Amino acid sequence: MTTAGKETMTDAAYRCMSQRKTEVEFARLWAEVAEVMHIPEEQLTRKKRQFYNELIEDRRFAALKGNKWDLRSRRKFEEVNSDTADLEDDSDDEAEENAEDETLDIPNGFESY
């Protein structure tokens, strides 16, 4: 529960997931949360997007293959953390390209405008 006494969608999802023994597809989790939270029909689409974004940001949850979700605490470290050592850092290349674009073309000697 939040300090205001209202449960957030991710809190409701955590409660639903805690009652399960295994992962669940996003669509099913969303249906459960929408029902528990009594979300009005006209708000379902907007709230679904909001819920998905909040779920991604909430460190209690782990996104799995096949758009399935589980509690991070039930997963092995390797399942929920990717190896960033294999990712290529392109930031140096981009900085060089931008530096080349920013050079000035100043005329030499009598070649003036």
PDB file of N, CA and C in Angstrom:
ATOM      1  N   MET A   1       0.830  -1.193   0.000  1.00  0.00           N
ATOM      2  CA  MET A   1       0.000   0.000   0.000  1.00  0.00           C
ATOM      3  C   MET A   1       0.870   1.251   0.000  1.00  0.00           C
ATOM      4  N   THR A   2       0.382   2.280  -0.598  1.00  0.00           N
ATOM      5  CA  THR A   2       1.101   3.548  -0.592  1.00  0.00           C
ATOM      6  C   THR A   2       0.764   4.304   0.685  1.00  0.00           C
ATOM      7  N   THR A   3       1.475   5.387   0.918  1.00  0.00           N
ATOM      8  CA  THR A   3       1.214   6.177   2.118  1.00  0.00           C
ATOM      9  C   THR A   3      -0.179   6.786   2.107  1.00  0.00           C
ATOM     10  N   ALA A   4      -0.737   7.006   0.943  1.00  0.00           N
ATOM     11  CA  ALA A   4      -2.077   7.580   0.843  1.00  0.00           C
ATOM     12  C   ALA A   4      -3.154   6.521   1.072  1.00  0.00           C
ATOM     13  N   GLY A   5      -2.753   5.246   1.203  1.00  0.00           N
ATOM     14  CA  GLY A   5      -3.713   4.195   1.447  1.00  0.00           C
ATOM     15  C   GLY A   5      -4.267   3.566   0.186  1.00  0.00           C
ATOM     16  N   LYS A   6      -3.840   4.043  -0.978  1.00  0.00           N
ATOM     17  CA  LYS A   6      -4.299   3.474  -2.241  1.00  0.00           C
ATOM     18  C   LYS A   6      -3.211   2.574  -2.800  1.00  0.00           C
ATOM     19  N   GLU A   7      -3.605   1.414  -3.228  1.00  0.00           N
ATOM     20  CA  GLU A   7      -2.664   0.465  -3.800  1.00  0.00           C
ATOM     21  C   GLU A   7      -2.349   0.853  -5.245  1.00  0.00           C
ATOM     22  N   THR A   8      -1.080   0.818  -5.613  1.00  0.00           N
ATOM     23  CA  THR A   8      -0.690   1.103  -6.991  1.00  0.00           C
ATOM     24  C   THR A   8      -0.903  -0.143  -7.843  1.00  0.00           C
ATOM     25  N   MET A   9      -0.863   0.037  -9.150  1.00  0.00           N
ATOM     26  CA  MET A   9      -1.020  -1.113 -10.047  1.00  0.00           C
ATOM     27  C   MET A   9       0.115  -2.108  -9.855  1.00  0.00           C
ATOM     28  N   THR A  10       1.336  -1.616  -9.642  1.00  0.00           N
ATOM     29  CA  THR A  10       2.456  -2.542  -9.451  1.00  0.00           C
ATOM     30  C   THR A  10       2.372  -3.239  -8.097  1.00  0.00           C
ATOM     31  N   ASP A  11       1.826  -2.565  -7.092  1.00  0.00           N
ATOM     32  CA  ASP A  11       1.609  -3.228  -5.807  1.00  0.00           C
ATOM     33  C   ASP A  11       0.586  -4.350  -5.961  1.00  0.00           C
ATOM     34  N   ALA A  12      -0.468  -4.084  -6.720  1.00  0.00           N
ATOM     35  CA  ALA A  12      -1.482  -5.113  -6.980  1.00  0.00           C
ATOM     36  C   ALA A  12      -0.868  -6.274  -7.755  1.00  0.00           C
ATOM     37  N   ALA A  13      -0.013  -5.960  -8.725  1.00  0.00           N
ATOM     38  CA  ALA A  13       0.657  -7.005  -9.502  1.00  0.00           C
ATOM     39  C   ALA A  13       1.563  -7.833  -8.605  1.00  0.00           C
ATOM     40  N   TYR A  14       2.266  -7.174  -7.702  1.00  0.00           N
ATOM     41  CA  TYR A  14       3.152  -7.889  -6.779  1.00  0.00           C
ATOM     42  C   TYR A  14       2.342  -8.839  -5.900  1.00  0.00           C
ATOM     43  N   ARG A  15       1.215  -8.354  -5.433  1.00  0.00           N
ATOM     44  CA  ARG A  15       0.343  -9.199  -4.603  1.00  0.00           C
ATOM     45  C   ARG A  15      -0.158 -10.403  -5.400  1.00  0.00           C
ATOM     46  N   CYS A  16      -0.574 -10.174  -6.644  1.00  0.00           N
ATOM     47  CA  CYS A  16      -1.039 -11.271  -7.509  1.00  0.00           C
ATOM     48  C   CYS A  16       0.084 -12.265  -7.777  1.00  0.00           C
ATOM     49  N   MET A  17       1.272 -11.735  -8.081  1.00  0.00           N
ATOM     50  CA  MET A  17       2.411 -12.603  -8.387  1.00  0.00           C
ATOM     51  C   MET A  17       2.864 -13.389  -7.156  1.00  0.00           C
ATOM     52  N   SER A  18       2.747 -12.793  -5.979  1.00  0.00           N
ATOM     53  CA  SER A  18       3.151 -13.469  -4.745  1.00  0.00           C
ATOM     54  C   SER A  18       2.285 -14.687  -4.467  1.00  0.00           C
ATOM     55  N   GLN A  19       1.050 -14.658  -4.934  1.00  0.00           N
ATOM     56  CA  GLN A  19       0.137 -15.781  -4.734  1.00  0.00           C
ATOM     57  C   GLN A  19       0.375 -16.901  -5.738  1.00  0.00           C
ATOM     58  N   ARG A  20       1.149 -16.627  -6.772  1.00  0.00           N
ATOM     59  CA  ARG A  20       1.468 -17.615  -7.805  1.00  0.00           C
ATOM     60  C   ARG A  20       2.775 -18.313  -7.467  1.00  0.00           C
ATOM     61  N   LYS A  21       2.972 -19.453  -8.096  1.00  0.00           N
ATOM     62  CA  LYS A  21       4.222 -20.188  -7.917  1.00  0.00           C
ATOM     63  C   LYS A  21       5.139 -20.055  -9.121  1.00  0.00           C
ATOM     64  N   THR A  22       4.649 -19.472 -10.202  1.00  0.00           N
ATOM     65  CA  THR A  22       5.424 -19.415 -11.438  1.00  0.00           C
ATOM     66  C   THR A  22       5.137 -18.128 -12.204  1.00  0.00           C
ATOM     67  N   GLU A  23       5.850 -17.945 -13.303  1.00  0.00           N
ATOM     68  CA  GLU A  23       5.670 -16.739 -14.116  1.00  0.00           C
ATOM     69  C   GLU A  23       4.293 -16.710 -14.769  1.00  0.00           C
ATOM     70  N   VAL A  24       3.953 -15.530 -15.307  1.00  0.00           N
ATOM     71  CA  VAL A  24       2.650 -15.351 -15.938  1.00  0.00           C
ATOM     72  C   VAL A  24       2.819 -14.445 -17.156  1.00  0.00           C
ATOM     73  N   GLU A  25       1.990 -14.682 -18.165  1.00  0.00           N
ATOM     74  CA  GLU A  25       2.001 -13.817 -19.348  1.00  0.00           C
ATOM     75  C   GLU A  25       1.459 -12.442 -18.967  1.00  0.00           C
ATOM     76  N   PHE A  26       1.993 -11.423 -19.641  1.00  0.00           N
ATOM     77  CA  PHE A  26       1.598 -10.052 -19.329  1.00  0.00           C
ATOM     78  C   PHE A  26       0.087  -9.858 -19.435  1.00  0.00           C
ATOM     79  N   ALA A  27      -0.526 -10.374 -20.492  1.00  0.00           N
ATOM     80  CA  ALA A  27      -1.967 -10.170 -20.703  1.00  0.00           C
ATOM     81  C   ALA A  27      -2.778 -10.704 -19.523  1.00  0.00           C
ATOM     82  N   ARG A  28      -2.381 -11.844 -19.009  1.00  0.00           N
ATOM     83  CA  ARG A  28      -3.114 -12.428 -17.875  1.00  0.00           C
ATOM     84  C   ARG A  28      -2.881 -11.612 -16.600  1.00  0.00           C
ATOM     85  N   LEU A  29      -1.633 -11.191 -16.393  1.00  0.00           N
ATOM     86  CA  LEU A  29      -1.332 -10.368 -15.219  1.00  0.00           C
ATOM     87  C   LEU A  29      -2.109  -9.055 -15.279  1.00  0.00           C
ATOM     88  N   TRP A  30      -2.144  -8.444 -16.475  1.00  0.00           N
ATOM     89  CA  TRP A  30      -2.883  -7.190 -16.635  1.00  0.00           C
ATOM     90  C   TRP A  30      -4.365  -7.399 -16.343  1.00  0.00           C
ATOM     91  N   ALA A  31      -4.935  -8.486 -16.825  1.00  0.00           N
ATOM     92  CA  ALA A  31      -6.356  -8.761 -16.591  1.00  0.00           C
ATOM     93  C   ALA A  31      -6.641  -8.879 -15.089  1.00  0.00           C
ATOM     94  N   GLU A  32      -5.752  -9.548 -14.371  1.00  0.00           N
ATOM     95  CA  GLU A  32      -5.932  -9.694 -12.925  1.00  0.00           C
ATOM     96  C   GLU A  32      -5.828  -8.344 -12.215  1.00  0.00           C
ATOM     97  N   VAL A  33      -4.827  -7.564 -12.589  1.00  0.00           N
ATOM     98  CA  VAL A  33      -4.628  -6.251 -11.961  1.00  0.00           C
ATOM     99  C   VAL A  33      -5.811  -5.335 -12.266  1.00  0.00           C
ATOM    100  N   ALA A  34      -6.260  -5.317 -13.512  1.00  0.00           N
ATOM    101  CA  ALA A  34      -7.393  -4.470 -13.900  1.00  0.00           C
ATOM    102  C   ALA A  34      -8.646  -4.845 -13.113  1.00  0.00           C
ATOM    103  N   GLU A  35      -8.842  -6.138 -12.895  1.00  0.00           N
ATOM    104  CA  GLU A  35     -10.010  -6.596 -12.140  1.00  0.00           C
ATOM    105  C   GLU A  35      -9.896  -6.202 -10.671  1.00  0.00           C
ATOM    106  N   VAL A  36      -8.744  -6.455 -10.075  1.00  0.00           N
ATOM    107  CA  VAL A  36      -8.527  -6.139  -8.662  1.00  0.00           C
ATOM    108  C   VAL A  36      -8.638  -4.636  -8.402  1.00  0.00           C
ATOM    109  N   MET A  37      -8.139  -3.840  -9.347  1.00  0.00           N
ATOM    110  CA  MET A  37      -8.131  -2.383  -9.190  1.00  0.00           C
ATOM    111  C   MET A  37      -9.445  -1.736  -9.638  1.00  0.00           C
ATOM    112  N   HIS A  38     -10.353  -2.535 -10.207  1.00  0.00           N
ATOM    113  CA  HIS A  38     -11.643  -2.029 -10.700  1.00  0.00           C
ATOM    114  C   HIS A  38     -11.445  -0.873 -11.684  1.00  0.00           C
ATOM    115  N   ILE A  39     -10.560  -1.092 -12.657  1.00  0.00           N
ATOM    116  CA  ILE A  39     -10.266  -0.058 -13.649  1.00  0.00           C
ATOM    117  C   ILE A  39     -11.422   0.015 -14.643  1.00  0.00           C
ATOM    118  N   PRO A  40     -11.991   1.201 -14.843  1.00  0.00           N
ATOM    119  CA  PRO A  40     -13.122   1.356 -15.767  1.00  0.00           C
ATOM    120  C   PRO A  40     -12.735   0.998 -17.207  1.00  0.00           C
ATOM    121  N   GLU A  41     -13.684   0.464 -17.925  1.00  0.00           N
ATOM    122  CA  GLU A  41     -13.490   0.026 -19.312  1.00  0.00           C
ATOM    123  C   GLU A  41     -12.853   1.106 -20.185  1.00  0.00           C
ATOM    124  N   GLU A  42     -13.305   2.349 -20.040  1.00  0.00           N
ATOM    125  CA  GLU A  42     -12.799   3.424 -20.892  1.00  0.00           C
ATOM    126  C   GLU A  42     -11.345   3.808 -20.576  1.00  0.00           C
ATOM    127  N   GLN A  43     -10.809   3.337 -19.465  1.00  0.00           N
ATOM    128  CA  GLN A  43      -9.423   3.654 -19.098  1.00  0.00           C
ATOM    129  C   GLN A  43      -8.462   2.488 -19.307  1.00  0.00           C
ATOM    130  N   LEU A  44      -8.980   1.343 -19.724  1.00  0.00           N
ATOM    131  CA  LEU A  44      -8.152   0.139 -19.810  1.00  0.00           C
ATOM    132  C   LEU A  44      -6.936   0.288 -20.718  1.00  0.00           C
ATOM    133  N   THR A  45      -7.111   0.847 -21.903  1.00  0.00           N
ATOM    134  CA  THR A  45      -5.999   0.958 -22.846  1.00  0.00           C
ATOM    135  C   THR A  45      -4.904   1.865 -22.307  1.00  0.00           C
ATOM    136  N   ARG A  46      -5.288   3.022 -21.812  1.00  0.00           N
ATOM    137  CA  ARG A  46      -4.309   3.980 -21.286  1.00  0.00           C
ATOM    138  C   ARG A  46      -3.604   3.418 -20.052  1.00  0.00           C
ATOM    139  N   LYS A  47      -4.374   2.822 -19.167  1.00  0.00           N
ATOM    140  CA  LYS A  47      -3.810   2.270 -17.936  1.00  0.00           C
ATOM    141  C   LYS A  47      -2.913   1.062 -18.227  1.00  0.00           C
ATOM    142  N   LYS A  48      -3.249   0.320 -19.282  1.00  0.00           N
ATOM    143  CA  LYS A  48      -2.430  -0.840 -19.642  1.00  0.00           C
ATOM    144  C   LYS A  48      -1.030  -0.384 -20.036  1.00  0.00           C
ATOM    145  N   ARG A  49      -0.933   0.671 -20.837  1.00  0.00           N
ATOM    146  CA  ARG A  49       0.377   1.222 -21.223  1.00  0.00           C
ATOM    147  C   ARG A  49       1.134   1.718 -19.999  1.00  0.00           C
ATOM    148  N   GLN A  50       0.437   2.413 -19.147  1.00  0.00           N
ATOM    149  CA  GLN A  50       1.050   2.939 -17.927  1.00  0.00           C
ATOM    150  C   GLN A  50       1.557   1.786 -17.054  1.00  0.00           C
ATOM    151  N   PHE A  51       0.748   0.751 -16.916  1.00  0.00           N
ATOM    152  CA  PHE A  51       1.116  -0.409 -16.106  1.00  0.00           C
ATOM    153  C   PHE A  51       2.365  -1.087 -16.658  1.00  0.00           C
ATOM    154  N   TYR A  52       2.419  -1.268 -17.972  1.00  0.00           N
ATOM    155  CA  TYR A  52       3.577  -1.918 -18.590  1.00  0.00           C
ATOM    156  C   TYR A  52       4.849  -1.116 -18.310  1.00  0.00           C
ATOM    157  N   ASN A  53       4.778   0.195 -18.470  1.00  0.00           N
ATOM    158  CA  ASN A  53       5.939   1.044 -18.195  1.00  0.00           C
ATOM    159  C   ASN A  53       6.357   0.968 -16.730  1.00  0.00           C
ATOM    160  N   GLU A  54       5.395   0.987 -15.839  1.00  0.00           N
ATOM    161  CA  GLU A  54       5.699   0.908 -14.411  1.00  0.00           C
ATOM    162  C   GLU A  54       6.273  -0.452 -14.041  1.00  0.00           C
ATOM    163  N   LEU A  55       5.789  -1.492 -14.685  1.00  0.00           N
ATOM    164  CA  LEU A  55       6.279  -2.844 -14.432  1.00  0.00           C
ATOM    165  C   LEU A  55       7.745  -2.969 -14.834  1.00  0.00           C
ATOM    166  N   ILE A  56       8.092  -2.386 -15.968  1.00  0.00           N
ATOM    167  CA  ILE A  56       9.480  -2.419 -16.440  1.00  0.00           C
ATOM    168  C   ILE A  56      10.401  -1.707 -15.446  1.00  0.00           C
ATOM    169  N   GLU A  57       9.941  -0.595 -14.906  1.00  0.00           N
ATOM    170  CA  GLU A  57      10.770   0.204 -14.007  1.00  0.00           C
ATOM    171  C   GLU A  57      10.839  -0.351 -12.587  1.00  0.00           C
ATOM    172  N   ASP A  58       9.892  -1.172 -12.206  1.00  0.00           N
ATOM    173  CA  ASP A  58       9.833  -1.698 -10.842  1.00  0.00           C
ATOM    174  C   ASP A  58      10.793  -2.878 -10.708  1.00  0.00           C
ATOM    175  N   ARG A  59      11.793  -2.747  -9.857  1.00  0.00           N
ATOM    176  CA  ARG A  59      12.836  -3.764  -9.709  1.00  0.00           C
ATOM    177  C   ARG A  59      12.341  -5.045  -9.033  1.00  0.00           C
ATOM    178  N   ARG A  60      11.113  -5.077  -8.562  1.00  0.00           N
ATOM    179  CA  ARG A  60      10.586  -6.305  -7.966  1.00  0.00           C
ATOM    180  C   ARG A  60      10.226  -7.343  -9.016  1.00  0.00           C
ATOM    181  N   PHE A  61      10.090  -6.898 -10.279  1.00  0.00           N
ATOM    182  CA  PHE A  61       9.635  -7.779 -11.346  1.00  0.00           C
ATOM    183  C   PHE A  61      10.747  -8.068 -12.338  1.00  0.00           C
ATOM    184  N   ALA A  62      10.640  -9.236 -12.965  1.00  0.00           N
ATOM    185  CA  ALA A  62      11.605  -9.632 -13.992  1.00  0.00           C
ATOM    186  C   ALA A  62      10.856  -9.920 -15.281  1.00  0.00           C
ATOM    187  N   ALA A  63      11.284  -9.281 -16.362  1.00  0.00           N
ATOM    188  CA  ALA A  63      10.721  -9.544 -17.690  1.00  0.00           C
ATOM    189  C   ALA A  63      11.420 -10.769 -18.253  1.00  0.00           C
ATOM    190  N   LEU A  64      10.641 -11.725 -18.728  1.00  0.00           N
ATOM    191  CA  LEU A  64      11.182 -12.970 -19.262  1.00  0.00           C
ATOM    192  C   LEU A  64      10.838 -13.093 -20.737  1.00  0.00           C
ATOM    193  N   LYS A  65      11.393 -14.096 -21.375  1.00  0.00           N
ATOM    194  CA  LYS A  65      11.086 -14.337 -22.790  1.00  0.00           C
ATOM    195  C   LYS A  65       9.609 -14.654 -22.947  1.00  0.00           C
ATOM    196  N   GLY A  66       9.071 -14.324 -24.116  1.00  0.00           N
ATOM    197  CA  GLY A  66       7.671 -14.620 -24.401  1.00  0.00           C
ATOM    198  C   GLY A  66       6.705 -13.680 -23.707  1.00  0.00           C
ATOM    199  N   ASN A  67       7.172 -12.473 -23.347  1.00  0.00           N
ATOM    200  CA  ASN A  67       6.345 -11.473 -22.665  1.00  0.00           C
ATOM    201  C   ASN A  67       5.739 -12.023 -21.379  1.00  0.00           C
ATOM    202  N   LYS A  68       6.548 -12.823 -20.669  1.00  0.00           N
ATOM    203  CA  LYS A  68       6.135 -13.344 -19.368  1.00  0.00           C
ATOM    204  C   LYS A  68       6.861 -12.571 -18.279  1.00  0.00           C
ATOM    205  N   TRP A  69       6.254 -12.541 -17.123  1.00  0.00           N
ATOM    206  CA  TRP A  69       6.783 -11.809 -15.985  1.00  0.00           C
ATOM    207  C   TRP A  69       6.802 -12.693 -14.757  1.00  0.00           C
ATOM    208  N   ASP A  70       7.753 -12.422 -13.875  1.00  0.00           N
ATOM    209  CA  ASP A  70       7.841 -13.135 -12.609  1.00  0.00           C
ATOM    210  C   ASP A  70       8.448 -12.191 -11.585  1.00  0.00           C
ATOM    211  N   LEU A  71       8.439 -12.621 -10.343  1.00  0.00           N
ATOM    212  CA  LEU A  71       9.099 -11.838  -9.312  1.00  0.00           C
ATOM    213  C   LEU A  71      10.601 -12.036  -9.446  1.00  0.00           C
ATOM    214  N   ARG A  72      11.328 -10.973  -9.408  1.00  0.00           N
ATOM    215  CA  ARG A  72      12.790 -11.028  -9.544  1.00  0.00           C
ATOM    216  C   ARG A  72      13.398 -11.915  -8.459  1.00  0.00           C
ATOM    217  N   SER A  73      12.820 -11.900  -7.280  1.00  0.00           N
ATOM    218  CA  SER A  73      13.358 -12.676  -6.158  1.00  0.00           C
ATOM    219  C   SER A  73      13.306 -14.183  -6.395  1.00  0.00           C
ATOM    220  N   ARG A  74      12.482 -14.630  -7.331  1.00  0.00           N
ATOM    221  CA  ARG A  74      12.378 -16.064  -7.630  1.00  0.00           C
ATOM    222  C   ARG A  74      13.279 -16.495  -8.775  1.00  0.00           C
ATOM    223  N   ARG A  75      14.003 -15.579  -9.351  1.00  0.00           N
ATOM    224  CA  ARG A  75      14.811 -15.858 -10.538  1.00  0.00           C
ATOM    225  C   ARG A  75      16.292 -15.826 -10.225  1.00  0.00           C
ATOM    226  N   LYS A  76      17.046 -16.619 -10.979  1.00  0.00           N
ATOM    227  CA  LYS A  76      18.500 -16.590 -10.862  1.00  0.00           C
ATOM    228  C   LYS A  76      19.015 -15.286 -11.452  1.00  0.00           C
ATOM    229  N   PHE A  77      20.145 -14.846 -10.943  1.00  0.00           N
ATOM    230  CA  PHE A  77      20.756 -13.600 -11.395  1.00  0.00           C
ATOM    231  C   PHE A  77      20.930 -13.586 -12.906  1.00  0.00           C
ATOM    232  N   GLU A  78      21.394 -14.689 -13.470  1.00  0.00           N
ATOM    233  CA  GLU A  78      21.673 -14.781 -14.905  1.00  0.00           C
ATOM    234  C   GLU A  78      20.416 -14.635 -15.759  1.00  0.00           C
ATOM    235  N   GLU A  79      19.280 -14.987 -15.198  1.00  0.00           N
ATOM    236  CA  GLU A  79      18.027 -14.911 -15.950  1.00  0.00           C
ATOM    237  C   GLU A  79      17.516 -13.479 -16.112  1.00  0.00           C
ATOM    238  N   VAL A  80      17.860 -12.622 -15.185  1.00  0.00           N
ATOM    239  CA  VAL A  80      17.289 -11.276 -15.191  1.00  0.00           C
ATOM    240  C   VAL A  80      18.302 -10.166 -15.438  1.00  0.00           C
ATOM    241  N   ASN A  81      19.565 -10.514 -15.589  1.00  0.00           N
ATOM    242  CA  ASN A  81      20.606  -9.524 -15.849  1.00  0.00           C
ATOM    243  C   ASN A  81      21.374  -9.920 -17.088  1.00  0.00           C
ATOM    244  N   SER A  82      21.475  -9.004 -18.040  1.00  0.00           N
ATOM    245  CA  SER A  82      22.212  -9.291 -19.263  1.00  0.00           C
ATOM    246  C   SER A  82      23.671  -8.904 -19.081  1.00  0.00           C
ATOM    247  N   ASP A  83      24.543  -9.558 -19.838  1.00  0.00           N
ATOM    248  CA  ASP A  83      25.969  -9.284 -19.792  1.00  0.00           C
ATOM    249  C   ASP A  83      26.264  -8.086 -20.673  1.00  0.00           C
ATOM    250  N   THR A  84      26.601  -6.976 -20.071  1.00  0.00           N
ATOM    251  CA  THR A  84      26.856  -5.759 -20.836  1.00  0.00           C
ATOM    252  C   THR A  84      28.251  -5.728 -21.436  1.00  0.00           C
ATOM    253  N   ALA A  85      29.104  -6.679 -21.083  1.00  0.00           N
ATOM    254  CA  ALA A  85      30.466  -6.706 -21.630  1.00  0.00           C
ATOM    255  C   ALA A  85      30.448  -6.960 -23.131  1.00  0.00           C
ATOM    256  N   ASP A  86      29.431  -7.643 -23.617  1.00  0.00           N
ATOM    257  CA  ASP A  86      29.338  -7.959 -25.037  1.00  0.00           C
ATOM    258  C   ASP A  86      28.770  -6.811 -25.865  1.00  0.00           C
ATOM    259  N   LEU A  87      28.238  -5.799 -25.215  1.00  0.00           N
ATOM    260  CA  LEU A  87      27.658  -4.676 -25.936  1.00  0.00           C
ATOM    261  C   LEU A  87      28.763  -3.751 -26.421  1.00  0.00           C
ATOM    262  N   GLU A  88      28.643  -3.286 -27.643  1.00  0.00           N
ATOM    263  CA  GLU A  88      29.641  -2.396 -28.229  1.00  0.00           C
ATOM    264  C   GLU A  88      29.320  -0.957 -27.865  1.00  0.00           C
ATOM    265  N   ASP A  89      30.347  -0.220 -27.469  1.00  0.00           N
ATOM    266  CA  ASP A  89      30.180   1.185 -27.113  1.00  0.00           C
ATOM    267  C   ASP A  89      30.452   2.044 -28.336  1.00  0.00           C
ATOM    268  N   ASP A  90      29.396   2.635 -28.892  1.00  0.00           N
ATOM    269  CA  ASP A  90      29.514   3.457 -30.093  1.00  0.00           C
ATOM    270  C   ASP A  90      29.659   4.940 -29.771  1.00  0.00           C
ATOM    271  N   SER A  91      29.710   5.306 -28.506  1.00  0.00           N
ATOM    272  CA  SER A  91      29.717   6.726 -28.152  1.00  0.00           C
ATOM    273  C   SER A  91      30.955   7.446 -28.675  1.00  0.00           C
ATOM    274  N   ASP A  92      32.133   6.785 -28.718  1.00  0.00           N
ATOM    275  CA  ASP A  92      33.340   7.423 -29.250  1.00  0.00           C
ATOM    276  C   ASP A  92      33.199   7.701 -30.736  1.00  0.00           C
ATOM    277  N   ASP A  93      32.632   6.748 -31.477  1.00  0.00           N
ATOM    278  CA  ASP A  93      32.431   6.927 -32.913  1.00  0.00           C
ATOM    279  C   ASP A  93      31.509   8.104 -33.198  1.00  0.00           C
ATOM    280  N   GLU A  94      30.441   8.212 -32.421  1.00  0.00           N
ATOM    281  CA  GLU A  94      29.486   9.301 -32.614  1.00  0.00           C
ATOM    282  C   GLU A  94      30.130  10.645 -32.303  1.00  0.00           C
ATOM    283  N   ALA A  95      30.975  10.703 -31.282  1.00  0.00           N
ATOM    284  CA  ALA A  95      31.643  11.952 -30.916  1.00  0.00           C
ATOM    285  C   ALA A  95      32.578  12.403 -32.032  1.00  0.00           C
ATOM    286  N   GLU A  96      33.296  11.448 -32.646  1.00  0.00           N
ATOM    287  CA  GLU A  96      34.192  11.785 -33.756  1.00  0.00           C
ATOM    288  C   GLU A  96      33.404  12.314 -34.951  1.00  0.00           C
ATOM    289  N   GLU A  97      32.279  11.673 -35.266  1.00  0.00           N
ATOM    290  CA  GLU A  97      31.451  12.113 -36.388  1.00  0.00           C
ATOM    291  C   GLU A  97      30.924  13.524 -36.147  1.00  0.00           C
ATOM    292  N   ASN A  98      30.474  13.786 -34.935  1.00  0.00           N
ATOM    293  CA  ASN A  98      29.954  15.115 -34.606  1.00  0.00           C
ATOM    294  C   ASN A  98      31.051  16.167 -34.669  1.00  0.00           C
ATOM    295  N   ALA A  99      32.262  15.816 -34.252  1.00  0.00           N
ATOM    296  CA  ALA A  99      33.382  16.761 -34.292  1.00  0.00           C
ATOM    297  C   ALA A  99      33.717  17.124 -35.731  1.00  0.00           C
ATOM    298  N   GLU A 100      33.655  16.143 -36.631  1.00  0.00           N
ATOM    299  CA  GLU A 100      33.927  16.410 -38.044  1.00  0.00           C
ATOM    300  C   GLU A 100      32.873  17.334 -38.637  1.00  0.00           C
ATOM    301  N   ASP A 101      31.632  17.156 -38.242  1.00  0.00           N
ATOM    302  CA  ASP A 101      30.541  17.984 -38.753  1.00  0.00           C
ATOM    303  C   ASP A 101      30.643  19.426 -38.267  1.00  0.00           C
ATOM    304  N   GLU A 102      31.265  19.634 -37.130  1.00  0.00           N
ATOM    305  CA  GLU A 102      31.315  20.957 -36.525  1.00  0.00           C
ATOM    306  C   GLU A 102      32.528  21.778 -36.955  1.00  0.00           C
ATOM    307  N   THR A 103      33.421  21.225 -37.780  1.00  0.00           N
ATOM    308  CA  THR A 103      34.593  21.991 -38.208  1.00  0.00           C
ATOM    309  C   THR A 103      34.158  23.116 -39.135  1.00  0.00           C
ATOM    310  N   LEU A 104      34.875  24.226 -39.054  1.00  0.00           N
ATOM    311  CA  LEU A 104      34.545  25.398 -39.855  1.00  0.00           C
ATOM    312  C   LEU A 104      35.347  25.401 -41.145  1.00  0.00           C
ATOM    313  N   ASP A 105      34.736  25.882 -42.184  1.00  0.00           N
ATOM    314  CA  ASP A 105      35.415  26.020 -43.473  1.00  0.00           C
ATOM    315  C   ASP A 105      35.807  27.489 -43.620  1.00  0.00           C
ATOM    316  N   ILE A 106      37.014  27.819 -43.120  1.00  0.00           N
ATOM    317  CA  ILE A 106      37.480  29.205 -43.143  1.00  0.00           C
ATOM    318  C   ILE A 106      38.369  29.389 -44.365  1.00  0.00           C
ATOM    319  N   PRO A 107      38.086  30.398 -45.180  1.00  0.00           N
ATOM    320  CA  PRO A 107      38.894  30.616 -46.381  1.00  0.00           C
ATOM    321  C   PRO A 107      40.315  31.051 -46.027  1.00  0.00           C
ATOM    322  N   ASN A 108      41.287  30.631 -46.862  1.00  0.00           N
ATOM    323  CA  ASN A 108      42.693  30.977 -46.668  1.00  0.00           C
ATOM    324  C   ASN A 108      43.075  32.155 -47.555  1.00  0.00           C
ATOM    325  N   GLY A 109      43.924  33.017 -47.035  1.00  0.00           N
ATOM    326  CA  GLY A 109      44.490  34.107 -47.819  1.00  0.00           C
ATOM    327  C   GLY A 109      43.455  34.999 -48.456  1.00  0.00           C
ATOM    328  N   PHE A 110      43.575  35.150 -49.812  1.00  0.00           N
ATOM    329  CA  PHE A 110      42.705  36.059 -50.554  1.00  0.00           C
ATOM    330  C   PHE A 110      41.352  35.450 -50.888  1.00  0.00           C
ATOM    331  N   GLU A 111      41.154  34.206 -50.515  1.00  0.00           N
ATOM    332  CA  GLU A 111      39.877  33.541 -50.820  1.00  0.00           C
ATOM    333  C   GLU A 111      38.836  33.974 -49.793  1.00  0.00           C
ATOM    334  N   SER A 112      38.371  35.138 -49.886  1.00  0.00           N
ATOM    335  CA  SER A 112      37.358  35.594 -48.944  1.00  0.00           C
ATOM    336  C   SER A 112      36.028  35.741 -49.657  1.00  0.00           C
ATOM    337  N   TYR A 113      35.031  35.937 -48.917  1.00  0.00           N
ATOM    338  CA  TYR A 113      33.688  36.006 -49.476  1.00  0.00           C
ATOM    339  C   TYR A 113      33.368  37.364 -49.978  1.00  0.00           C
TER     340      TYR A 113
END
